[in-house]
Tab-separated table of N, CA and C in Angstrom:
chain	number	residue	atom	x	y	z
A	341	MET	N	14.651	-59.462	19.196
A	341	MET	CA	15.228	-58.545	18.080
A	341	MET	C	15.549	-59.479	16.938
A	342	GLN	N	16.152	-60.538	17.398
A	342	GLN	CA	16.445	-61.530	15.901
A	342	GLN	C	14.940	-62.180	15.534
A	343	ARG	N	14.241	-62.302	16.447
A	343	ARG	CA	13.019	-63.103	16.043
A	343	ARG	C	12.062	-61.966	14.956
A	344	ASN	N	12.062	-60.935	15.652
A	344	ASN	CA	11.413	-59.738	14.944
A	344	ASN	C	12.018	-59.630	13.350
A	345	GLY	N	13.259	-60.079	13.421
A	345	GLY	CA	14.057	-59.765	11.954
A	345	GLY	C	13.764	-61.109	11.317
A	346	LEU	N	13.387	-62.252	11.525
A	346	LEU	CA	13.261	-63.422	11.049
A	346	LEU	C	11.874	-63.362	10.411
A	347	ILE	N	10.960	-62.737	11.275
A	347	ILE	CA	9.405	-62.262	10.739
A	347	ILE	C	9.428	-61.409	9.555
A	348	GLY	N	10.226	-60.335	9.744
A	348	GLY	CA	10.334	-59.660	8.675
A	348	GLY	C	11.053	-59.947	7.147
A	349	LEU	N	12.057	-60.904	7.476
A	349	LEU	CA	12.468	-61.629	6.344
A	349	LEU	C	11.474	-62.248	5.793
A	350	GLY	N	10.578	-63.326	6.413
A	350	GLY	CA	9.661	-64.061	6.049
A	350	GLY	C	8.825	-63.367	5.371
A	351	ALA	N	8.209	-62.427	5.832
A	351	ALA	CA	6.890	-61.543	5.162
A	351	ALA	C	7.725	-60.821	4.031
A	352	GLY	N	8.952	-60.517	3.867
A	352	GLY	CA	9.502	-59.720	2.699
A	352	GLY	C	9.621	-60.984	1.503
A	353	LEU	N	10.168	-61.975	2.069
A	353	LEU	CA	10.154	-63.187	0.798
A	353	LEU	C	8.821	-63.707	0.661
A	354	ALA	N	7.842	-63.531	1.660
A	354	ALA	CA	6.584	-63.927	1.062
A	354	ALA	C	5.781	-62.929	-0.275
A	355	LEU	N	6.188	-61.539	0.237
A	355	LEU	CA	5.781	-60.572	-0.860
A	355	LEU	C	6.585	-60.884	-2.073
A	356	ALA	N	7.827	-61.215	-2.098
A	356	ALA	CA	8.665	-61.396	-3.070
A	356	ALA	C	7.759	-62.222	-3.932
A	357	MET	N	7.504	-63.555	-3.551
A	357	MET	CA	7.146	-64.500	-4.188
A	357	MET	C	5.664	-64.271	-4.820
A	358	THR	N	5.049	-63.690	-3.891
A	358	THR	CA	3.671	-63.225	-4.659
A	358	THR	C	3.844	-62.136	-5.690
A	359	GLY	N	4.782	-61.380	-5.601
A	359	GLY	CA	5.183	-60.586	-6.913
A	359	GLY	C	5.642	-61.613	-8.102
A	360	LEU	N	6.655	-62.542	-8.019
A	360	LEU	CA	6.920	-63.544	-8.782
A	360	LEU	C	5.753	-64.146	-9.417
A	361	ALA	N	4.754	-64.597	-8.599
A	361	ALA	CA	3.743	-65.456	-9.023
A	361	ALA	C	2.899	-64.819	-10.106
A	362	GLN	N	2.921	-63.067	-9.936
A	362	GLN	CA	1.781	-62.456	-10.609
A	362	GLN	C	2.573	-61.811	-11.949
A	363	ALA	N	3.576	-62.275	-12.237
A	363	ALA	CA	4.493	-61.694	-13.560
A	363	ALA	C	3.548	-61.793	-14.354
A	364	ASP	N	3.301	-60.667	-15.485
A	364	ASP	CA	2.953	-61.081	-16.796
A	364	ASP	C	3.475	-61.912	-17.733
A	365	THR	N	2.717	-62.432	-18.477
A	365	THR	CA	3.349	-63.203	-19.711
A	365	THR	C	3.545	-62.317	-20.941
A	366	THR	N	4.633	-62.276	-21.426
A	366	THR	CA	4.702	-61.503	-22.688
A	366	THR	C	5.167	-62.542	-23.729
A	367	VAL	N	4.390	-62.334	-24.825
A	367	VAL	CA	4.678	-63.285	-25.987
A	367	VAL	C	5.151	-62.645	-27.381
A	368	GLU	N	6.184	-63.090	-27.840
A	368	GLU	CA	6.794	-62.300	-29.116
A	368	GLU	C	5.952	-62.903	-30.022
A	369	MET	N	5.614	-62.075	-30.886
A	369	MET	CA	4.729	-62.589	-32.045
A	369	MET	C	5.517	-61.991	-33.344
A	370	ASN	N	5.688	-63.182	-34.230
A	370	ASN	CA	6.173	-63.408	-35.456
A	370	ASN	C	5.377	-63.518	-36.715
A	371	THR	N	5.978	-63.016	-37.647
A	371	THR	CA	5.013	-63.376	-39.295
A	371	THR	C	4.972	-64.833	-39.332
A	372	VAL	N	3.995	-65.480	-39.938
A	372	VAL	CA	4.065	-66.628	-40.604
A	372	VAL	C	3.450	-66.860	-42.026
A	373	SER	N	4.517	-67.662	-42.800
A	373	SER	CA	4.156	-67.529	-44.063
A	373	SER	C	4.584	-69.122	-44.524
A	374	ALA	N	4.225	-69.490	-45.897
A	374	ALA	CA	4.470	-70.777	-46.241
A	374	ALA	C	5.887	-71.255	-46.180
A	375	ASP	N	6.771	-70.188	-45.847
A	375	ASP	CA	8.300	-70.321	-45.959
A	375	ASP	C	8.468	-70.657	-44.210
A	376	GLY	N	7.637	-70.512	-43.527
A	376	GLY	CA	8.022	-70.841	-41.964
A	376	GLY	C	7.866	-69.364	-41.109
A	377	VAL	N	8.426	-69.538	-40.048
A	377	VAL	CA	8.194	-68.588	-39.151
A	377	VAL	C	9.236	-67.365	-39.400
A	378	GLY	N	8.839	-65.983	-39.624
A	378	GLY	CA	9.379	-64.816	-40.385
A	378	GLY	C	9.711	-63.882	-39.049
A	379	SER	N	9.993	-62.698	-39.453
A	379	SER	CA	10.630	-61.868	-38.418
A	379	SER	C	9.492	-61.038	-37.151
A	380	SER	N	9.921	-60.573	-36.249
A	380	SER	CA	9.254	-60.390	-35.229
A	380	SER	C	8.264	-59.119	-35.509
A	381	ILE	N	7.050	-58.828	-35.145
A	381	ILE	CA	6.430	-57.992	-35.225
A	381	ILE	C	5.875	-57.282	-33.976
A	382	GLY	N	6.359	-57.576	-33.015
A	382	GLY	CA	6.286	-57.108	-31.447
A	382	GLY	C	5.536	-58.323	-30.652
A	383	THR	N	4.791	-57.580	-29.496
A	383	THR	CA	4.471	-58.758	-28.358
A	383	THR	C	3.272	-58.501	-28.075
A	384	VAL	N	2.717	-59.413	-27.237
A	384	VAL	CA	1.339	-59.406	-26.597
A	384	VAL	C	1.752	-60.064	-25.125
A	385	THR	N	1.139	-58.832	-24.288
A	385	THR	CA	1.216	-59.097	-23.076
A	385	THR	C	-0.179	-59.503	-22.369
A	386	ALA	N	0.027	-60.582	-21.588
A	386	ALA	CA	-1.203	-61.316	-20.986
A	386	ALA	C	-1.011	-61.280	-19.538
A	387	LYS	N	-2.102	-60.631	-19.031
A	387	LYS	CA	-2.374	-60.342	-17.537
A	387	LYS	C	-3.888	-60.838	-16.797
A	388	ASP	N	-3.672	-61.412	-15.565
A	388	ASP	CA	-4.928	-61.756	-15.166
A	388	ASP	C	-5.458	-60.447	-14.641
A	389	SER	N	-6.705	-60.358	-14.667
A	389	SER	CA	-7.472	-59.097	-14.039
A	389	SER	C	-8.940	-59.708	-13.176
A	390	ASP	N	-9.542	-58.960	-12.660
A	390	ASP	CA	-10.704	-59.338	-11.880
A	390	ASP	C	-11.961	-59.939	-13.110
A	391	TYR	N	-11.632	-59.446	-14.265
A	391	TYR	CA	-12.656	-59.586	-15.052
A	391	TYR	C	-12.223	-60.656	-16.129
A	392	GLY	N	-10.801	-61.428	-15.999
A	392	GLY	CA	-10.510	-62.438	-17.074
A	392	GLY	C	-9.207	-61.768	-17.663
A	393	LEU	N	-8.751	-62.499	-18.739
A	393	LEU	CA	-7.267	-62.065	-19.017
A	393	LEU	C	-7.234	-61.051	-19.984
A	394	LEU	N	-6.505	-60.309	-19.453
A	394	LEU	CA	-6.406	-59.038	-20.423
A	394	LEU	C	-5.085	-59.282	-21.265
A	395	LEU	N	-5.392	-58.927	-22.480
A	395	LEU	CA	-4.090	-59.156	-23.445
A	395	LEU	C	-4.091	-57.831	-24.012
A	396	THR	N	-2.702	-57.433	-24.131
A	396	THR	CA	-2.199	-56.022	-24.601
A	396	THR	C	-1.163	-56.295	-25.526
A	397	PRO	N	-1.677	-55.933	-26.982
A	397	PRO	CA	-0.713	-56.165	-28.030
A	397	PRO	C	0.211	-54.654	-28.147
A	398	ASP	N	1.322	-55.053	-28.564
A	398	ASP	CA	1.875	-54.190	-28.839
A	398	ASP	C	2.960	-54.426	-30.290
A	399	LEU	N	1.945	-54.265	-31.404
A	399	LEU	CA	2.286	-54.938	-32.704
A	399	LEU	C	2.350	-53.973	-33.722
A	400	SER	N	3.285	-54.144	-35.018
A	400	SER	CA	3.135	-53.345	-36.035
A	400	SER	C	3.381	-54.212	-37.149
A	401	GLY	N	2.888	-53.670	-38.283
A	401	GLY	CA	3.532	-54.099	-39.647
A	401	GLY	C	2.318	-55.043	-40.082
A	402	LEU	N	1.050	-54.798	-39.455
A	402	LEU	CA	-0.150	-55.741	-39.808
A	402	LEU	C	-1.008	-54.669	-40.830
A	403	LYS	N	-1.711	-55.488	-41.498
A	403	LYS	CA	-2.944	-54.618	-42.455
A	403	LYS	C	-3.861	-54.202	-41.530
A	404	ALA	N	-4.367	-53.110	-41.969
A	404	ALA	CA	-5.377	-52.390	-40.978
A	404	ALA	C	-6.638	-53.084	-41.184
A	405	GLY	N	-7.316	-52.857	-40.006
A	405	GLY	CA	-8.790	-53.627	-39.500
A	405	GLY	C	-8.861	-54.359	-38.494
A	406	LEU	N	-9.704	-55.231	-38.641
A	406	LEU	CA	-10.057	-56.342	-37.846
A	406	LEU	C	-9.319	-57.570	-38.057
A	407	HIS	N	-8.836	-58.196	-36.979
A	407	HIS	CA	-8.317	-59.540	-37.244
A	407	HIS	C	-8.544	-60.634	-36.160
A	408	GLY	N	-8.871	-61.849	-36.775
A	408	GLY	CA	-8.992	-62.851	-35.763
A	408	GLY	C	-7.874	-63.199	-34.921
A	409	PHE	N	-8.162	-63.594	-33.596
A	409	PHE	CA	-7.201	-63.749	-32.622
A	409	PHE	C	-7.621	-65.049	-31.980
A	410	HIS	N	-6.727	-65.650	-31.705
A	410	HIS	CA	-6.976	-67.003	-30.926
A	410	HIS	C	-5.708	-67.649	-30.354
A	411	LEU	N	-6.436	-68.798	-29.026
A	411	LEU	CA	-5.335	-69.480	-28.569
A	411	LEU	C	-5.581	-70.712	-29.154
A	412	HIS	N	-4.311	-71.029	-30.073
A	412	HIS	CA	-4.162	-72.650	-30.492
A	412	HIS	C	-3.463	-73.535	-29.647
A	413	THR	N	-3.961	-74.714	-29.899
A	413	THR	CA	-3.449	-75.787	-29.226
A	413	THR	C	-2.458	-76.254	-28.898
A	414	ASN	N	-1.195	-76.088	-30.013
A	414	ASN	CA	0.008	-76.723	-29.798
A	414	ASN	C	0.936	-75.330	-29.542
A	415	PRO	N	2.245	-75.603	-28.752
A	415	PRO	CA	2.966	-74.501	-28.793
A	415	PRO	C	4.132	-74.536	-29.724
A	416	SER	N	3.691	-74.210	-31.266
A	416	SER	CA	4.530	-74.344	-32.192
A	416	SER	C	4.019	-73.272	-33.213
A	417	CYS	N	4.712	-72.391	-34.153
A	417	CYS	CA	4.414	-71.664	-35.284
A	417	CYS	C	4.969	-72.030	-36.424
A	418	ASP	N	5.425	-73.364	-36.721
A	418	ASP	CA	6.068	-73.764	-37.822
A	418	ASP	C	4.906	-74.202	-38.819
A	419	THR	N	4.994	-74.427	-40.091
A	419	THR	CA	4.318	-74.663	-40.990
A	419	THR	C	3.576	-76.386	-40.545
A	420	SER	N	2.546	-76.410	-41.501
A	420	SER	CA	2.333	-77.973	-41.446
A	420	SER	C	2.040	-78.171	-42.870
A	421	GLU	N	1.819	-79.542	-43.412
A	421	GLU	CA	1.507	-80.049	-44.591
A	421	GLU	C	0.382	-80.869	-44.746
A	422	SER	N	-0.377	-80.769	-45.527
A	422	SER	CA	-1.384	-81.666	-45.855
A	422	SER	C	-1.864	-81.941	-47.119
A	423	ASP	N	-1.899	-83.004	-47.839
A	423	ASP	CA	-2.286	-83.085	-49.147
A	423	ASP	C	-1.628	-82.004	-50.039
A	424	GLY	N	-0.442	-82.189	-49.572
A	424	GLY	CA	0.574	-81.194	-50.346
A	424	GLY	C	0.472	-79.782	-50.363
A	425	LYS	N	-0.543	-79.341	-49.330
A	425	LYS	CA	-0.782	-77.948	-49.513
A	425	LYS	C	0.171	-77.410	-48.094
A	426	VAL	N	0.568	-76.454	-47.848
A	426	VAL	CA	1.458	-75.911	-46.968
A	426	VAL	C	0.394	-74.968	-46.287
A	427	THR	N	0.381	-75.105	-44.942
A	427	THR	CA	-0.394	-74.092	-44.018
A	427	THR	C	0.627	-73.073	-43.272
A	428	PRO	N	0.775	-72.165	-43.252
A	428	PRO	CA	1.407	-71.415	-42.459
A	428	PRO	C	1.252	-71.270	-41.194
A	429	GLY	N	1.859	-71.455	-39.904
A	429	GLY	CA	1.400	-71.677	-38.753
A	429	GLY	C	0.511	-72.991	-38.413
A	430	GLY	N	0.383	-73.919	-39.076
A	430	GLY	CA	-0.585	-74.950	-39.033
A	430	GLY	C	0.109	-75.824	-38.056
A	431	ALA	N	1.180	-76.069	-37.831
A	431	ALA	CA	1.666	-76.860	-36.429
A	431	ALA	C	1.095	-76.505	-35.246
A	432	ALA	N	0.883	-75.013	-35.324
A	432	ALA	CA	0.083	-74.499	-33.929
A	432	ALA	C	-1.450	-75.541	-33.800
A	433	GLY	N	-1.859	-76.406	-34.542
A	433	GLY	CA	-3.072	-76.972	-34.751
A	433	GLY	C	-4.333	-75.609	-34.661
A	434	GLY	N	-5.455	-76.337	-34.070
A	434	GLY	CA	-6.806	-75.841	-34.178
A	434	GLY	C	-6.678	-74.772	-32.586
A	435	HIS	N	-8.110	-74.212	-33.080
A	435	HIS	CA	-8.171	-73.398	-31.716
A	435	HIS	C	-8.464	-74.232	-30.411
A	436	PHE	N	-7.878	-73.790	-29.300
A	436	PHE	CA	-7.768	-74.216	-28.162
A	436	PHE	C	-9.259	-74.809	-27.705
A	437	ASP	N	-9.356	-75.818	-27.506
A	437	ASP	CA	-10.782	-76.439	-27.045
A	437	ASP	C	-10.750	-77.837	-26.325
A	438	PRO	N	-10.474	-77.308	-24.882
A	438	PRO	CA	-10.377	-78.420	-24.113
A	438	PRO	C	-11.544	-79.165	-23.939
A	439	ASP	N	-12.558	-78.488	-23.806
A	439	ASP	CA	-13.555	-79.247	-23.767
A	439	ASP	C	-14.491	-79.849	-24.808
A	440	GLU	N	-13.721	-79.968	-26.065
A	440	GLU	CA	-14.036	-80.525	-27.189
A	440	GLU	C	-15.439	-80.181	-27.557
A	441	SER	N	-15.899	-79.031	-27.795
A	441	SER	CA	-16.914	-78.346	-28.036
A	441	SER	C	-17.405	-78.394	-29.639
A	442	GLY	N	-16.033	-78.234	-30.409
A	442	GLY	CA	-16.235	-78.272	-31.630
A	442	GLY	C	-16.845	-77.047	-32.323
A	443	THR	N	-17.033	-76.210	-31.866
A	443	THR	CA	-17.772	-74.863	-32.267
A	443	THR	C	-17.003	-73.509	-31.891
A	444	HIS	N	-17.255	-72.665	-33.049
A	444	HIS	CA	-16.461	-71.588	-32.693
A	444	HIS	C	-17.722	-70.269	-32.490
A	445	GLN	N	-17.493	-69.943	-31.184
A	445	GLN	CA	-18.544	-69.315	-30.666
A	445	GLN	C	-18.255	-67.667	-30.343
A	446	GLY	N	-16.918	-67.530	-30.244
A	446	GLY	CA	-16.262	-66.427	-29.816
A	446	GLY	C	-15.886	-66.430	-28.379
A	447	PRO	N	-15.402	-65.164	-27.696
A	447	PRO	CA	-15.049	-65.195	-26.336
A	447	PRO	C	-15.829	-65.017	-25.179
A	448	TYR	N	-17.194	-64.788	-25.781
A	448	TYR	CA	-18.135	-64.315	-24.567
A	448	TYR	C	-19.090	-65.540	-24.443
A	449	SER	N	-18.878	-66.676	-25.155
A	449	SER	CA	-19.952	-67.868	-24.840
A	449	SER	C	-19.168	-68.980	-24.269
A	450	ASP	N	-20.187	-69.534	-23.508
A	450	ASP	CA	-19.412	-70.636	-22.797
A	450	ASP	C	-19.542	-72.298	-23.605
A	451	GLU	N	-20.130	-71.974	-24.836
A	451	GLU	CA	-20.691	-72.959	-25.872
A	451	GLU	C	-19.557	-73.408	-26.594
A	452	GLY	N	-18.495	-72.559	-26.994
A	452	GLY	CA	-17.423	-72.682	-27.946
A	452	GLY	C	-15.993	-72.981	-27.399
A	453	HIS	N	-15.093	-72.770	-28.359
A	453	HIS	CA	-13.851	-72.949	-27.829
A	453	HIS	C	-13.263	-72.226	-26.906
A	454	LEU	N	-12.400	-72.454	-25.803
A	454	LEU	CA	-12.293	-71.637	-25.063
A	454	LEU	C	-10.790	-70.589	-25.561
A	455	GLY	N	-10.297	-71.031	-26.581
A	455	GLY	CA	-9.403	-70.184	-27.176
A	455	GLY	C	-9.497	-69.237	-28.129
A	456	ASP	N	-11.145	-68.890	-28.174
A	456	ASP	CA	-11.551	-67.863	-29.033
A	456	ASP	C	-11.539	-66.490	-28.266
A	457	LEU	N	-10.612	-65.622	-28.887
A	457	LEU	CA	-10.449	-64.580	-28.090
A	457	LEU	C	-11.220	-63.310	-28.912
A	458	PRO	N	-11.162	-61.848	-28.210
A	458	PRO	CA	-11.862	-61.013	-29.034
A	458	PRO	C	-10.788	-60.544	-30.129
A	459	ALA	N	-11.387	-59.998	-31.341
A	459	ALA	CA	-10.885	-59.820	-32.350
A	459	ALA	C	-9.697	-58.570	-32.234
A	460	LEU	N	-8.779	-58.445	-32.893
A	460	LEU	CA	-7.473	-57.237	-32.835
A	460	LEU	C	-7.862	-56.086	-33.649
A	461	THR	N	-7.690	-55.121	-33.279
A	461	THR	CA	-7.889	-54.071	-34.004
A	461	THR	C	-6.810	-53.545	-34.425
A	462	VAL	N	-6.584	-53.127	-35.688
A	462	VAL	CA	-5.135	-52.562	-36.310
A	462	VAL	C	-5.537	-51.313	-37.002
A	463	ASN	N	-4.871	-50.514	-36.243
A	463	ASN	CA	-5.117	-48.886	-36.906
A	463	ASN	C	-4.477	-48.579	-38.304
A	464	GLU	N	-4.816	-47.723	-38.932
A	464	GLU	CA	-4.266	-47.131	-40.587
A	464	GLU	C	-2.804	-47.278	-40.531
A	465	ASP	N	-1.827	-47.010	-39.528
A	465	ASP	CA	-0.594	-47.155	-39.636
A	465	ASP	C	-0.086	-48.652	-39.529
A	466	GLY	N	-0.992	-49.593	-39.084
A	466	GLY	CA	-0.667	-51.217	-38.969
A	466	GLY	C	-0.351	-51.439	-37.720
A	467	ASN	N	-0.640	-50.661	-36.835
A	467	ASN	CA	-0.553	-50.805	-35.461
A	467	ASN	C	-1.489	-51.363	-34.358
A	468	ALA	N	-1.372	-52.289	-33.710
A	468	ALA	CA	-2.186	-52.824	-32.717
A	468	ALA	C	-1.787	-52.716	-31.373
A	469	ASN	N	-2.617	-51.739	-30.554
A	469	ASN	CA	-2.135	-51.681	-29.229
A	469	ASN	C	-3.334	-51.450	-28.147
A	470	THR	N	-4.233	-51.873	-28.658
A	470	THR	CA	-5.728	-51.627	-27.941
A	470	THR	C	-5.881	-53.026	-27.286
A	471	PRO	N	-5.830	-53.014	-26.048
A	471	PRO	CA	-6.097	-54.401	-25.173
A	471	PRO	C	-7.433	-55.101	-25.224
A	472	VAL	N	-7.300	-56.155	-25.323
A	472	VAL	CA	-8.665	-56.867	-25.606
A	472	VAL	C	-8.835	-57.868	-24.132
A	473	LEU	N	-9.949	-58.274	-23.888
A	473	LEU	CA	-10.340	-58.964	-22.548
A	473	LEU	C	-10.929	-60.377	-22.862
A	474	ALA	N	-10.227	-61.494	-22.267
A	474	ALA	CA	-10.884	-62.759	-22.635
A	474	ALA	C	-11.431	-63.018	-21.358
A	475	PRO	N	-12.629	-63.038	-21.268
A	475	PRO	CA	-13.245	-63.312	-19.646
A	475	PRO	C	-13.146	-64.894	-19.345
A	476	ARG	N	-13.150	-65.680	-20.170
A	476	ARG	CA	-13.051	-67.351	-20.028
A	476	ARG	C	-11.717	-67.825	-19.638
A	477	LEU	N	-10.573	-67.010	-19.820
A	477	LEU	CA	-9.288	-67.346	-19.691
A	477	LEU	C	-8.258	-66.730	-18.558
A	478	SER	N	-7.355	-67.275	-18.039
A	478	SER	CA	-6.422	-66.812	-17.275
A	478	SER	C	-5.041	-66.987	-17.674
A	479	GLU	N	-4.189	-66.419	-17.269
A	479	GLU	CA	-2.713	-66.553	-17.535
A	479	GLU	C	-2.200	-68.149	-17.463
A	480	SER	N	-2.635	-68.685	-16.574
A	480	SER	CA	-2.489	-70.301	-16.128
A	480	SER	C	-3.124	-71.216	-17.547
A	481	ASP	N	-3.880	-70.710	-18.081
A	481	ASP	CA	-4.094	-71.325	-19.354
A	481	ASP	C	-3.288	-71.385	-20.601
A	482	LEU	N	-2.369	-70.333	-20.627
A	482	LEU	CA	-1.678	-69.957	-21.850
A	482	LEU	C	-0.471	-71.006	-22.030
A	483	THR	N	0.131	-71.346	-20.975
A	483	THR	CA	1.266	-72.184	-21.061
A	483	THR	C	1.161	-73.415	-21.992
A	484	GLY	N	2.163	-73.527	-22.758
A	484	GLY	CA	1.835	-74.714	-23.895
A	484	GLY	C	1.024	-74.593	-24.935
A	485	HIS	N	0.815	-73.379	-25.226
A	485	HIS	CA	0.128	-73.123	-26.580
A	485	HIS	C	0.291	-71.977	-27.424
A	486	ALA	N	-0.265	-71.553	-28.463
A	486	ALA	CA	0.402	-70.359	-29.623
A	486	ALA	C	-0.667	-69.587	-29.554
A	487	LEU	N	-0.366	-68.258	-29.514
A	487	LEU	CA	-1.374	-66.953	-29.988
A	487	LEU	C	-1.235	-66.904	-31.635
A	488	MET	N	-2.304	-66.650	-32.238
A	488	MET	CA	-2.526	-66.589	-33.535
A	488	MET	C	-3.338	-65.433	-33.897
A	489	ILE	N	-2.632	-64.719	-34.963
A	489	ILE	CA	-3.492	-63.513	-35.445
A	489	ILE	C	-3.743	-64.063	-37.028
A	490	HIS	N	-5.279	-63.786	-37.392
A	490	HIS	CA	-5.338	-64.454	-38.574
A	490	HIS	C	-5.454	-63.231	-39.730
A	491	GLU	N	-5.653	-63.477	-41.073
A	491	GLU	CA	-5.837	-62.088	-41.999
A	491	GLU	C	-6.767	-61.363	-41.753
A	492	GLY	N	-7.931	-61.736	-41.613
A	492	GLY	CA	-9.255	-61.108	-41.498
A	492	GLY	C	-10.038	-61.357	-40.172
A	493	GLY	N	-11.072	-60.495	-40.339
A	493	GLY	CA	-11.947	-60.513	-39.056
A	493	GLY	C	-12.417	-61.746	-38.507
A	494	ASP	N	-13.145	-61.851	-37.749
A	494	ASP	CA	-13.991	-62.842	-36.851
A	494	ASP	C	-15.483	-62.552	-36.647
A	495	ASN	N	-16.209	-63.226	-36.875
A	495	ASN	CA	-17.938	-63.010	-36.681
A	495	ASN	C	-18.135	-63.982	-35.514
A	496	TYR	N	-17.413	-64.692	-35.047
A	496	TYR	CA	-17.716	-65.705	-33.855
A	496	TYR	C	-18.589	-66.784	-34.305
A	497	ALA	N	-18.394	-67.183	-35.369
A	497	ALA	CA	-19.684	-68.246	-35.740
A	497	ALA	C	-18.807	-69.331	-36.427
A	498	ASP	N	-19.157	-70.318	-36.516
A	498	ASP	CA	-18.730	-71.498	-37.608
A	498	ASP	C	-18.996	-71.132	-38.958
A	499	GLU	N	-19.412	-70.510	-39.471
A	499	GLU	CA	-19.599	-70.070	-40.999
A	499	GLU	C	-19.488	-68.756	-41.130
A	500	PRO	N	-18.804	-68.126	-42.243
A	500	PRO	CA	-17.821	-68.996	-42.842
A	500	PRO	C	-16.653	-69.676	-41.945
A	501	LYS	N	-16.254	-70.799	-42.538
A	501	LYS	CA	-15.203	-71.573	-41.528
A	501	LYS	C	-14.291	-70.874	-40.565
A	502	LEU	N	-14.826	-71.154	-39.197
A	502	LEU	CA	-14.157	-70.607	-38.217
A	502	LEU	C	-14.080	-69.070	-37.957
A	503	GLY	N	-15.459	-68.665	-38.359
A	503	GLY	CA	-15.360	-67.083	-38.078
A	503	GLY	C	-15.143	-66.122	-39.383
A	504	GLY	N	-14.289	-66.857	-40.389
A	504	GLY	CA	-13.915	-66.094	-41.695
A	504	GLY	C	-12.689	-65.343	-41.476
A	505	GLY	N	-11.603	-65.654	-40.839
A	505	GLY	CA	-10.546	-65.048	-40.153
A	505	GLY	C	-9.659	-65.128	-41.353
A	506	GLY	N	-9.623	-66.498	-42.146
A	506	GLY	CA	-9.061	-66.631	-42.978
A	506	GLY	C	-7.152	-67.053	-42.714
A	507	SER	N	-6.456	-66.707	-43.483
A	507	SER	CA	-4.921	-67.282	-43.233
A	507	SER	C	-4.295	-66.858	-42.066
A	508	ARG	N	-3.427	-67.649	-41.580
A	508	ARG	CA	-2.679	-67.602	-40.101
A	508	ARG	C	-1.548	-66.399	-40.715
A	509	VAL	N	-1.539	-65.223	-39.972
A	509	VAL	CA	-0.558	-64.203	-40.330
A	509	VAL	C	0.453	-63.862	-39.490
A	510	ALA	N	0.438	-64.133	-38.226
A	510	ALA	CA	1.411	-64.060	-36.870
A	510	ALA	C	1.056	-64.934	-35.913
A	511	CYS	N	2.293	-65.257	-35.197
A	511	CYS	CA	2.089	-66.183	-34.348
A	511	CYS	C	3.167	-66.149	-33.070
A	512	GLY	N	2.858	-66.654	-32.122
A	512	GLY	CA	3.697	-66.670	-31.090
A	512	GLY	C	3.554	-67.641	-29.982
A	513	VAL	N	4.566	-68.365	-29.596
A	513	VAL	CA	4.464	-69.723	-28.657
A	513	VAL	C	4.811	-69.140	-27.125
A	514	ILE	N	3.540	-69.888	-26.463
A	514	ILE	CA	3.796	-69.267	-25.241
A	514	ILE	C	4.683	-70.491	-24.340
A	515	LYS	N	5.571	-70.216	-24.023
A	515	LYS	CA	6.510	-71.107	-23.195
A	515	LYS	C	6.308	-71.227	-21.829
A	516	GLY	N	6.685	-72.367	-21.169
A	516	GLY	CA	6.220	-72.839	-19.555
A	516	GLY	C	7.114	-72.001	-18.754
A	517	SER	N	6.816	-71.928	-17.511
A	517	SER	CA	7.667	-70.976	-16.716
A	517	SER	C	8.552	-72.037	-15.953
């Protein structure tokens, strides 16, 4: 009897640990401006799927339309300054590009930045809640980086600069576990 109890306890612990390993990653997103990091606009939840990383936004207060959405290199949403010009969210660095491709090709090409994500759609009420799928990423890629939302859309090309997304308007740091 005692042996069966220990086996059951071991199986229960294994199941519990499996559940912990599969916990979703939730990223708090905040506005960014030349003044620094601002107020929260909601969250983005990331979860592994059979088809890649599913990113589910629960955001409000954004301008309606398409917005560039990327995983950036550094875990910071602070401003940066270069030649006297302040860049909101600039401390996040560029798009995550571990293979150093140096090219912005979007989420479906193996030739570009790994951090290129599908564009976010924001409805007329300023809310974004339509999930997007990043087929080349998994949750394990996120830790130690930042999610960034840009002012404009994304054409997944290098011209205009980085797909034409424009200014950084919201950012969230992905902390390690």
